[in-house]
Amino acid sequence: MNAPSVPPASSPRGSARRGRIQRRAGQNSAPRRHWLALGAGLALVMVLALVSVAVGSRAVPPSTLWEIFSGGSVPSPDHHAVMGLRLPRTVAAAVVGAALAVAGALMQSLTRNPLAEPGLLGVSAGSAFAVAMAIAVFGITSAAGYIWFALFGALVATVAVALIGGTGTGRIDPIRLVLAGVALSAVLSGIIGALRLSDPQTFNALQVWEAGMLAGRDLEITLTVLPLILLALLVALPLGKSLNTLAMGDELAASLGVSLVRTRVLAILAITVLAGGAAAIAGPIAFIGLMVPHAARWIAGADQRWVLRLSLVFGPMLMIFADVLARLLVWPGEMPVGLVSALVGAPVLVMLIRRRKALRL
């Protein structure tokens, strides 16, 4: 029996066949690479979480950690340091990181603007303004009392920016949206600054909140906001397919059956709850919502489904890492995690934006 003829590699037929095989291989390897990145990210989040509960001003040996988590008997100060202080802030860091990263990914995709993030579009300023009003009008100075004010402020600011930046035809103009966000942030920041100068003693609590802190955040605060953030994530993650279609243009997306209004309204609602919930827990945290989607896009390309999934994992990873660094840089004291996230995020963002792939939307 004669062997089947194989076209030589140098022939046009051989080159075409090789190209088809390479394209098929690329299509198969891309999801595998994404799953590997997702799995590696989850593993790193777990490792960082263990480091987070072990590191602090009070040294707790690994054997004591094991006794605490296995229900053994340990000295009360060690138990309080791990279960009362470090575990709640680790959970808070994971929740805040996930919320900000997914909110940033949604914003960048929705506005077609790689520089969009919750802080740029006025959401954080809206939360800060509402907290300032809570202090000035109601005399609330505890983090637990800020939660609903911060959420309400984020919602009002988002609606205001969407109304100002909208075109009135159901479309969103990215440039108008960013300008509206910057303008609203400037106005609200000016009012907050004036309030702070009028009564510095009263607004010391606001100054601490604005720096972005996880220290002293009880688990109860995170658990109060967590259901809303989980609901917003359940709304946000399935939007990836519609956002991919929207990237091809409104007319083509509408002809393919994508509801433009529904997609945009759901995305804006999810952004509001995610960014507002994160601000309610830890205050305004910079760079997480801006940088993490770029890192996810560097791996996943322009596929928003994977950008959202990877952002959901990379956000907690970066936030927990920043919180651990915040405790180590000025040990035995600590820095606000909002400052550390900016120190960590800025150089990584510069590196990523030099790669054109990370900017594709």
Short mmCIF file of C-alpha atoms in Angstrom, two decimals:
data_model
loop_
_atom_site.label_atom_id
_atom_site.label_comp_id
_atom_site.label_asym_id
_atom_site.label_seq_id
_atom_site.Cartn_x
_atom_site.Cartn_y
_atom_site.Cartn_z
CA MET A 1 0.00 0.00 0.00
CA ASN A 2 1.32 3.42 -0.91
CA ALA A 3 1.76 5.94 1.93
CA PRO A 4 -0.43 9.09 1.73
CA SER A 5 1.35 11.94 0.08
CA VAL A 6 2.48 14.74 2.41
CA PRO A 7 3.06 18.10 0.76
CA PRO A 8 6.56 19.43 1.28
CA ALA A 9 6.91 22.17 3.87
CA SER A 10 8.33 24.54 1.27
CA SER A 11 5.28 24.22 -1.04
CA PRO A 12 2.31 26.67 -0.86
CA ARG A 13 0.02 23.74 0.06
CA GLY A 14 2.32 22.71 2.90
CA SER A 15 2.58 26.25 4.20
CA ALA A 16 -1.21 26.65 4.21
CA ARG A 17 -1.68 23.37 6.06
CA ARG A 18 0.98 24.31 8.59
CA GLY A 19 -0.70 27.68 9.10
CA ARG A 20 -4.06 26.02 9.77
CA ILE A 21 -2.45 23.69 12.31
CA GLN A 22 -0.66 26.60 14.01
CA ARG A 23 -3.89 28.60 14.18
CA ARG A 24 -5.73 25.63 15.69
CA ALA A 25 -2.89 25.15 18.18
CA GLY A 26 -3.06 28.81 19.10
CA GLN A 27 -6.82 28.63 19.65
CA ASN A 28 -6.40 25.62 21.92
CA SER A 29 -3.41 26.94 23.84
CA ALA A 30 -4.91 30.35 24.63
CA PRO A 31 -7.65 29.03 27.00
CA ARG A 32 -5.13 26.64 28.55
CA ARG A 33 -2.87 29.60 29.30
CA HIS A 34 -5.81 31.48 30.77
CA TRP A 35 -6.79 28.56 33.01
CA LEU A 36 -3.17 28.21 34.13
CA ALA A 37 -3.04 31.91 35.00
CA LEU A 38 -6.32 31.60 36.89
CA GLY A 39 -5.12 28.56 38.84
CA ALA A 40 -1.73 30.11 39.61
CA GLY A 41 -3.48 33.28 40.77
CA LEU A 42 -5.78 31.36 43.10
CA ALA A 43 -2.82 29.44 44.56
CA LEU A 44 -0.90 32.68 45.10
CA VAL A 45 -3.91 34.29 46.80
CA MET A 46 -4.03 31.38 49.26
CA VAL A 47 -0.28 31.61 49.96
CA LEU A 48 -0.49 35.38 50.47
CA ALA A 49 -3.50 34.94 52.77
CA LEU A 50 -1.47 32.57 54.95
CA VAL A 51 1.41 35.05 55.00
CA SER A 52 -1.03 37.82 55.88
CA VAL A 53 -2.35 36.03 58.98
CA ALA A 54 1.20 35.17 60.06
CA VAL A 55 2.86 38.57 59.65
CA GLY A 56 2.44 41.49 62.03
CA SER A 57 3.96 43.37 64.93
CA ARG A 58 3.45 40.28 67.14
CA ALA A 59 5.44 37.25 66.01
CA VAL A 60 3.27 34.12 65.74
CA PRO A 61 5.18 30.91 64.87
CA PRO A 62 3.74 28.50 62.25
CA SER A 63 3.08 25.85 64.92
CA THR A 64 0.86 28.30 66.80
CA LEU A 65 -0.96 29.17 63.57
CA TRP A 66 -1.64 25.48 63.03
CA GLU A 67 -2.97 25.13 66.58
CA ILE A 68 -5.26 28.14 66.10
CA PHE A 69 -6.80 26.89 62.85
CA SER A 70 -7.06 23.30 64.08
CA GLY A 71 -8.85 24.36 67.26
CA GLY A 72 -5.97 23.76 69.64
CA SER A 73 -5.15 25.69 72.80
CA VAL A 74 -2.91 28.76 72.30
CA PRO A 75 -2.12 31.87 74.34
CA SER A 76 -4.92 34.39 74.22
CA PRO A 77 -2.83 37.26 72.75
CA ASP A 78 -1.75 35.03 69.83
CA HIS A 79 -5.35 33.96 69.20
CA HIS A 80 -6.57 37.55 69.26
CA ALA A 81 -3.77 38.74 66.95
CA VAL A 82 -4.62 36.09 64.33
CA MET A 83 -8.38 35.64 64.57
CA GLY A 84 -9.34 39.06 65.89
CA LEU A 85 -7.05 41.31 63.85
CA ARG A 86 -5.23 39.68 60.94
CA LEU A 87 -7.90 37.32 59.62
CA PRO A 88 -10.58 40.07 59.35
CA ARG A 89 -8.22 42.43 57.49
CA THR A 90 -7.10 39.61 55.19
CA VAL A 91 -10.73 38.87 54.28
CA ALA A 92 -11.34 42.60 53.84
CA ALA A 93 -8.29 42.93 51.56
CA ALA A 94 -9.48 40.03 49.38
CA VAL A 95 -13.01 41.43 49.08
CA VAL A 96 -11.83 45.00 48.40
CA GLY A 97 -9.26 43.83 45.84
CA ALA A 98 -11.78 41.71 43.93
CA ALA A 99 -14.41 44.45 43.94
CA LEU A 100 -12.08 47.21 42.75
CA ALA A 101 -10.41 45.08 40.08
CA VAL A 102 -13.68 43.91 38.51
CA ALA A 103 -15.13 47.43 38.73
CA GLY A 104 -12.06 48.78 36.94
CA ALA A 105 -12.26 46.11 34.23
CA LEU A 106 -15.94 46.92 33.64
CA MET A 107 -15.25 50.64 33.49
CA GLN A 108 -12.39 50.29 31.02
CA SER A 109 -14.42 48.03 28.76
CA LEU A 110 -17.63 50.07 29.00
CA THR A 111 -15.96 53.42 28.28
CA ARG A 112 -13.35 52.03 25.85
CA ASN A 113 -10.83 53.95 27.94
CA PRO A 114 -7.76 52.12 29.33
CA LEU A 115 -7.31 54.85 31.97
CA ALA A 116 -10.79 54.50 33.43
CA GLU A 117 -11.06 53.42 37.06
CA PRO A 118 -13.44 54.12 39.96
CA GLY A 119 -11.39 57.08 41.23
CA LEU A 120 -11.20 58.75 37.82
CA LEU A 121 -14.94 58.64 37.22
CA GLY A 122 -15.92 60.23 40.53
CA VAL A 123 -17.16 57.14 42.39
CA SER A 124 -14.53 57.41 45.14
CA ALA A 125 -15.06 61.17 45.46
CA GLY A 126 -18.80 60.56 45.81
CA SER A 127 -18.17 58.08 48.62
CA ALA A 128 -15.75 60.47 50.36
CA PHE A 129 -18.24 63.34 50.09
CA ALA A 130 -21.01 61.24 51.60
CA VAL A 131 -18.72 60.20 54.46
CA ALA A 132 -17.80 63.84 55.04
CA MET A 133 -21.50 64.70 55.23
CA ALA A 134 -22.01 61.84 57.69
CA ILE A 135 -19.35 63.34 59.93
CA ALA A 136 -20.44 66.96 59.55
CA VAL A 137 -24.21 66.48 59.77
CA PHE A 138 -24.69 63.31 61.84
CA GLY A 139 -21.44 63.27 63.84
CA ILE A 140 -20.60 59.70 62.78
CA THR A 141 -16.90 58.91 63.25
CA SER A 142 -16.73 55.10 63.13
CA ALA A 143 -15.93 52.99 60.09
CA ALA A 144 -19.04 50.87 60.69
CA GLY A 145 -21.20 53.98 60.52
CA TYR A 146 -19.76 55.06 57.15
CA ILE A 147 -20.83 51.99 55.19
CA TRP A 148 -24.20 53.05 53.86
CA PHE A 149 -23.16 56.66 53.38
CA ALA A 150 -20.23 55.55 51.23
CA LEU A 151 -22.46 53.30 49.13
CA PHE A 152 -25.07 56.01 48.69
CA GLY A 153 -22.43 58.56 47.73
CA ALA A 154 -20.99 56.20 45.11
CA LEU A 155 -24.44 55.62 43.62
CA VAL A 156 -25.27 59.34 43.40
CA ALA A 157 -21.86 60.19 41.91
CA THR A 158 -22.13 57.43 39.29
CA VAL A 159 -25.60 58.52 38.21
CA ALA A 160 -24.44 62.16 38.04
CA VAL A 161 -21.39 61.29 35.92
CA ALA A 162 -23.47 59.07 33.62
CA LEU A 163 -26.05 61.85 33.13
CA ILE A 164 -23.41 64.52 32.52
CA GLY A 165 -21.23 62.31 30.31
CA GLY A 166 -24.08 60.69 28.39
CA THR A 167 -25.03 61.86 24.94
CA GLY A 168 -28.77 61.68 25.54
CA THR A 169 -29.16 58.92 22.94
CA GLY A 170 -28.32 55.97 25.15
CA ARG A 171 -24.67 56.06 24.06
CA ILE A 172 -21.68 56.80 26.26
CA ASP A 173 -18.98 59.15 25.05
CA PRO A 174 -15.73 58.04 26.78
CA ILE A 175 -14.16 61.50 26.66
CA ARG A 176 -17.25 63.24 28.04
CA LEU A 177 -17.58 60.58 30.73
CA VAL A 178 -13.99 61.00 31.92
CA LEU A 179 -14.24 64.79 31.86
CA ALA A 180 -17.50 64.62 33.83
CA GLY A 181 -15.85 62.32 36.38
CA VAL A 182 -12.80 64.54 36.74
CA ALA A 183 -14.96 67.66 37.09
CA LEU A 184 -17.24 66.09 39.68
CA SER A 185 -14.25 64.73 41.63
CA ALA A 186 -12.65 68.19 41.66
CA VAL A 187 -15.84 69.86 42.91
CA LEU A 188 -16.48 67.28 45.64
CA SER A 189 -12.81 67.26 46.71
CA GLY A 190 -12.90 71.05 47.01
CA ILE A 191 -15.99 70.93 49.24
CA ILE A 192 -14.44 68.20 51.39
CA GLY A 193 -11.25 70.24 51.73
CA ALA A 194 -13.23 73.28 52.84
CA LEU A 195 -15.14 71.22 55.42
CA ARG A 196 -11.90 69.77 56.73
CA LEU A 197 -10.29 73.19 57.12
CA SER A 198 -13.37 74.52 58.92
CA ASP A 199 -13.06 71.89 61.67
CA PRO A 200 -9.81 69.88 61.52
CA GLN A 201 -10.50 68.13 64.82
CA THR A 202 -13.80 66.67 63.66
CA PHE A 203 -12.48 65.62 60.29
CA ASN A 204 -9.41 63.72 61.51
CA ALA A 205 -11.44 60.54 61.10
CA LEU A 206 -12.13 61.44 57.47
CA GLN A 207 -8.42 62.01 56.86
CA VAL A 208 -7.64 58.49 58.11
CA TRP A 209 -10.47 57.01 56.01
CA GLU A 210 -9.29 58.81 52.86
CA ALA A 211 -5.78 57.35 53.22
CA GLY A 212 -7.20 53.84 52.74
CA MET A 213 -6.89 51.64 55.81
CA LEU A 214 -7.57 47.99 56.58
CA ALA A 215 -6.27 48.07 60.17
CA GLY A 216 -9.09 47.85 62.66
CA ARG A 217 -11.69 46.74 60.12
CA ASP A 218 -13.90 44.26 61.94
CA LEU A 219 -15.15 41.19 60.14
CA GLU A 220 -18.65 42.51 60.76
CA ILE A 221 -17.99 45.51 58.48
CA THR A 222 -16.89 43.27 55.60
CA LEU A 223 -19.76 40.82 56.12
CA THR A 224 -22.26 43.70 56.04
CA VAL A 225 -21.13 44.75 52.55
CA LEU A 226 -20.18 41.30 51.24
CA PRO A 227 -23.68 40.23 50.07
CA LEU A 228 -23.99 43.35 47.93
CA ILE A 229 -20.52 42.83 46.43
CA LEU A 230 -21.26 39.17 45.67
CA LEU A 231 -24.53 40.17 43.99
CA ALA A 232 -22.70 42.78 41.91
CA LEU A 233 -20.08 40.18 40.90
CA LEU A 234 -22.84 37.81 39.81
CA VAL A 235 -24.18 40.60 37.61
CA ALA A 236 -20.75 41.68 36.31
CA LEU A 237 -19.10 38.40 35.32
CA PRO A 238 -21.73 37.28 32.75
CA LEU A 239 -21.45 40.66 30.99
CA GLY A 240 -18.13 39.70 29.40
CA LYS A 241 -19.72 38.24 26.26
CA SER A 242 -21.92 41.31 25.70
CA LEU A 243 -18.94 43.62 26.28
CA ASN A 244 -16.96 41.68 23.66
CA THR A 245 -19.76 42.30 21.18
CA LEU A 246 -20.05 45.96 22.15
CA ALA A 247 -16.38 46.37 21.30
CA MET A 248 -17.27 45.80 17.63
CA GLY A 249 -19.50 48.88 17.62
CA ASP A 250 -23.01 49.73 18.75
CA GLU A 251 -24.68 49.08 15.40
CA LEU A 252 -23.12 45.67 14.91
CA ALA A 253 -23.74 44.69 18.56
CA ALA A 254 -27.41 45.67 18.25
CA SER A 255 -27.74 43.70 15.00
CA LEU A 256 -26.32 40.66 16.81
CA GLY A 257 -29.03 40.90 19.47
CA VAL A 258 -27.13 42.61 22.30
CA SER A 259 -29.25 45.04 24.32
CA LEU A 260 -27.09 48.15 24.57
CA VAL A 261 -29.15 49.82 27.29
CA ARG A 262 -29.45 46.66 29.39
CA THR A 263 -25.73 45.92 29.18
CA ARG A 264 -24.72 49.46 30.09
CA VAL A 265 -27.22 49.84 32.92
CA LEU A 266 -26.19 46.52 34.49
CA ALA A 267 -22.50 47.39 34.12
CA ILE A 268 -22.95 50.81 35.73
CA LEU A 269 -24.97 49.32 38.60
CA ALA A 270 -22.30 46.67 39.18
CA ILE A 271 -19.52 49.28 39.09
CA THR A 272 -21.36 51.44 41.60
CA VAL A 273 -21.94 48.66 44.11
CA LEU A 274 -18.43 47.21 43.72
CA ALA A 275 -16.57 50.51 43.99
CA GLY A 276 -18.87 51.88 46.67
CA GLY A 277 -18.68 48.66 48.69
CA ALA A 278 -14.89 48.65 48.53
CA ALA A 279 -14.75 52.30 49.63
CA ALA A 280 -17.16 51.56 52.47
CA ILE A 281 -14.80 48.88 53.81
CA ALA A 282 -11.37 50.44 53.31
CA GLY A 283 -11.78 53.98 51.99
CA PRO A 284 -10.55 55.11 48.56
CA ILE A 285 -7.84 52.71 47.31
CA ALA A 286 -5.93 53.84 44.25
CA PHE A 287 -4.42 51.83 41.37
CA ILE A 288 -6.08 48.46 42.04
CA GLY A 289 -8.99 49.20 39.69
CA LEU A 290 -6.62 50.72 37.13
CA MET A 291 -3.70 48.31 37.16
CA VAL A 292 -5.21 44.87 37.66
CA PRO A 293 -7.34 44.89 34.46
CA HIS A 294 -4.20 45.78 32.48
CA ALA A 295 -2.39 42.78 33.97
CA ALA A 296 -5.37 40.56 33.14
CA ARG A 297 -5.53 41.96 29.59
CA TRP A 298 -1.82 41.29 29.18
CA ILE A 299 -2.60 37.59 29.60
CA ALA A 300 -6.11 37.32 28.15
CA GLY A 301 -5.95 39.89 25.36
CA ALA A 302 -9.17 41.70 24.52
CA ASP A 303 -11.52 38.90 25.62
CA GLN A 304 -13.51 40.62 28.36
CA ARG A 305 -14.79 37.32 29.75
CA TRP A 306 -11.28 36.34 30.77
CA VAL A 307 -10.28 39.89 31.72
CA LEU A 308 -13.12 39.89 34.29
CA ARG A 309 -12.30 36.40 35.58
CA LEU A 310 -8.59 37.09 35.94
CA SER A 311 -9.27 40.49 37.52
CA LEU A 312 -11.42 38.72 40.11
CA VAL A 313 -8.35 36.71 41.18
CA PHE A 314 -5.54 39.22 40.59
CA GLY A 315 -7.28 41.96 42.58
CA PRO A 316 -7.20 40.09 45.92
CA MET A 317 -3.64 38.97 45.15
CA LEU A 318 -2.36 42.54 44.77
CA MET A 319 -4.43 43.91 47.64
CA ILE A 320 -3.28 41.28 50.16
CA PHE A 321 0.33 41.75 49.00
CA ALA A 322 0.04 45.53 49.49
CA ASP A 323 -1.46 45.03 52.95
CA VAL A 324 1.39 42.73 54.01
CA LEU A 325 3.92 45.27 52.72
CA ALA A 326 2.09 48.02 54.62
CA ARG A 327 2.81 46.13 57.84
CA LEU A 328 6.47 45.43 57.02
CA LEU A 329 7.77 48.69 55.53
CA VAL A 330 7.66 50.66 58.80
CA TRP A 331 7.57 47.71 61.24
CA PRO A 332 6.43 47.60 64.05
CA GLY A 333 4.09 50.36 62.83
CA GLU A 334 2.33 50.32 59.47
CA MET A 335 1.50 52.48 56.48
CA PRO A 336 -1.99 53.06 55.01
CA VAL A 337 -2.57 50.33 52.46
CA GLY A 338 -3.85 52.96 50.02
CA LEU A 339 -0.36 54.47 49.84
CA VAL A 340 1.34 51.09 49.44
CA SER A 341 -1.01 50.02 46.64
CA ALA A 342 0.00 53.16 44.74
CA LEU A 343 3.71 52.48 45.38
CA VAL A 344 3.35 48.90 44.13
CA GLY A 345 0.91 49.62 41.33
CA ALA A 346 2.56 52.59 39.63
CA PRO A 347 5.76 50.87 38.39
CA VAL A 348 3.89 47.73 37.38
CA LEU A 349 1.36 49.82 35.45
CA VAL A 350 4.16 51.68 33.63
CA MET A 351 5.69 48.35 32.64
CA LEU A 352 2.36 46.98 31.41
CA ILE A 353 1.31 50.01 29.37
CA ARG A 354 4.56 49.80 27.44
CA ARG A 355 3.18 46.57 26.03
CA ARG A 356 0.57 47.39 23.41
CA LYS A 357 -1.30 44.15 24.11
CA ALA A 358 -2.27 45.38 27.57
CA LEU A 359 -3.96 48.46 26.06
CA ARG A 360 -6.22 46.59 23.62
CA LEU A 361 -9.87 47.00 24.51
#
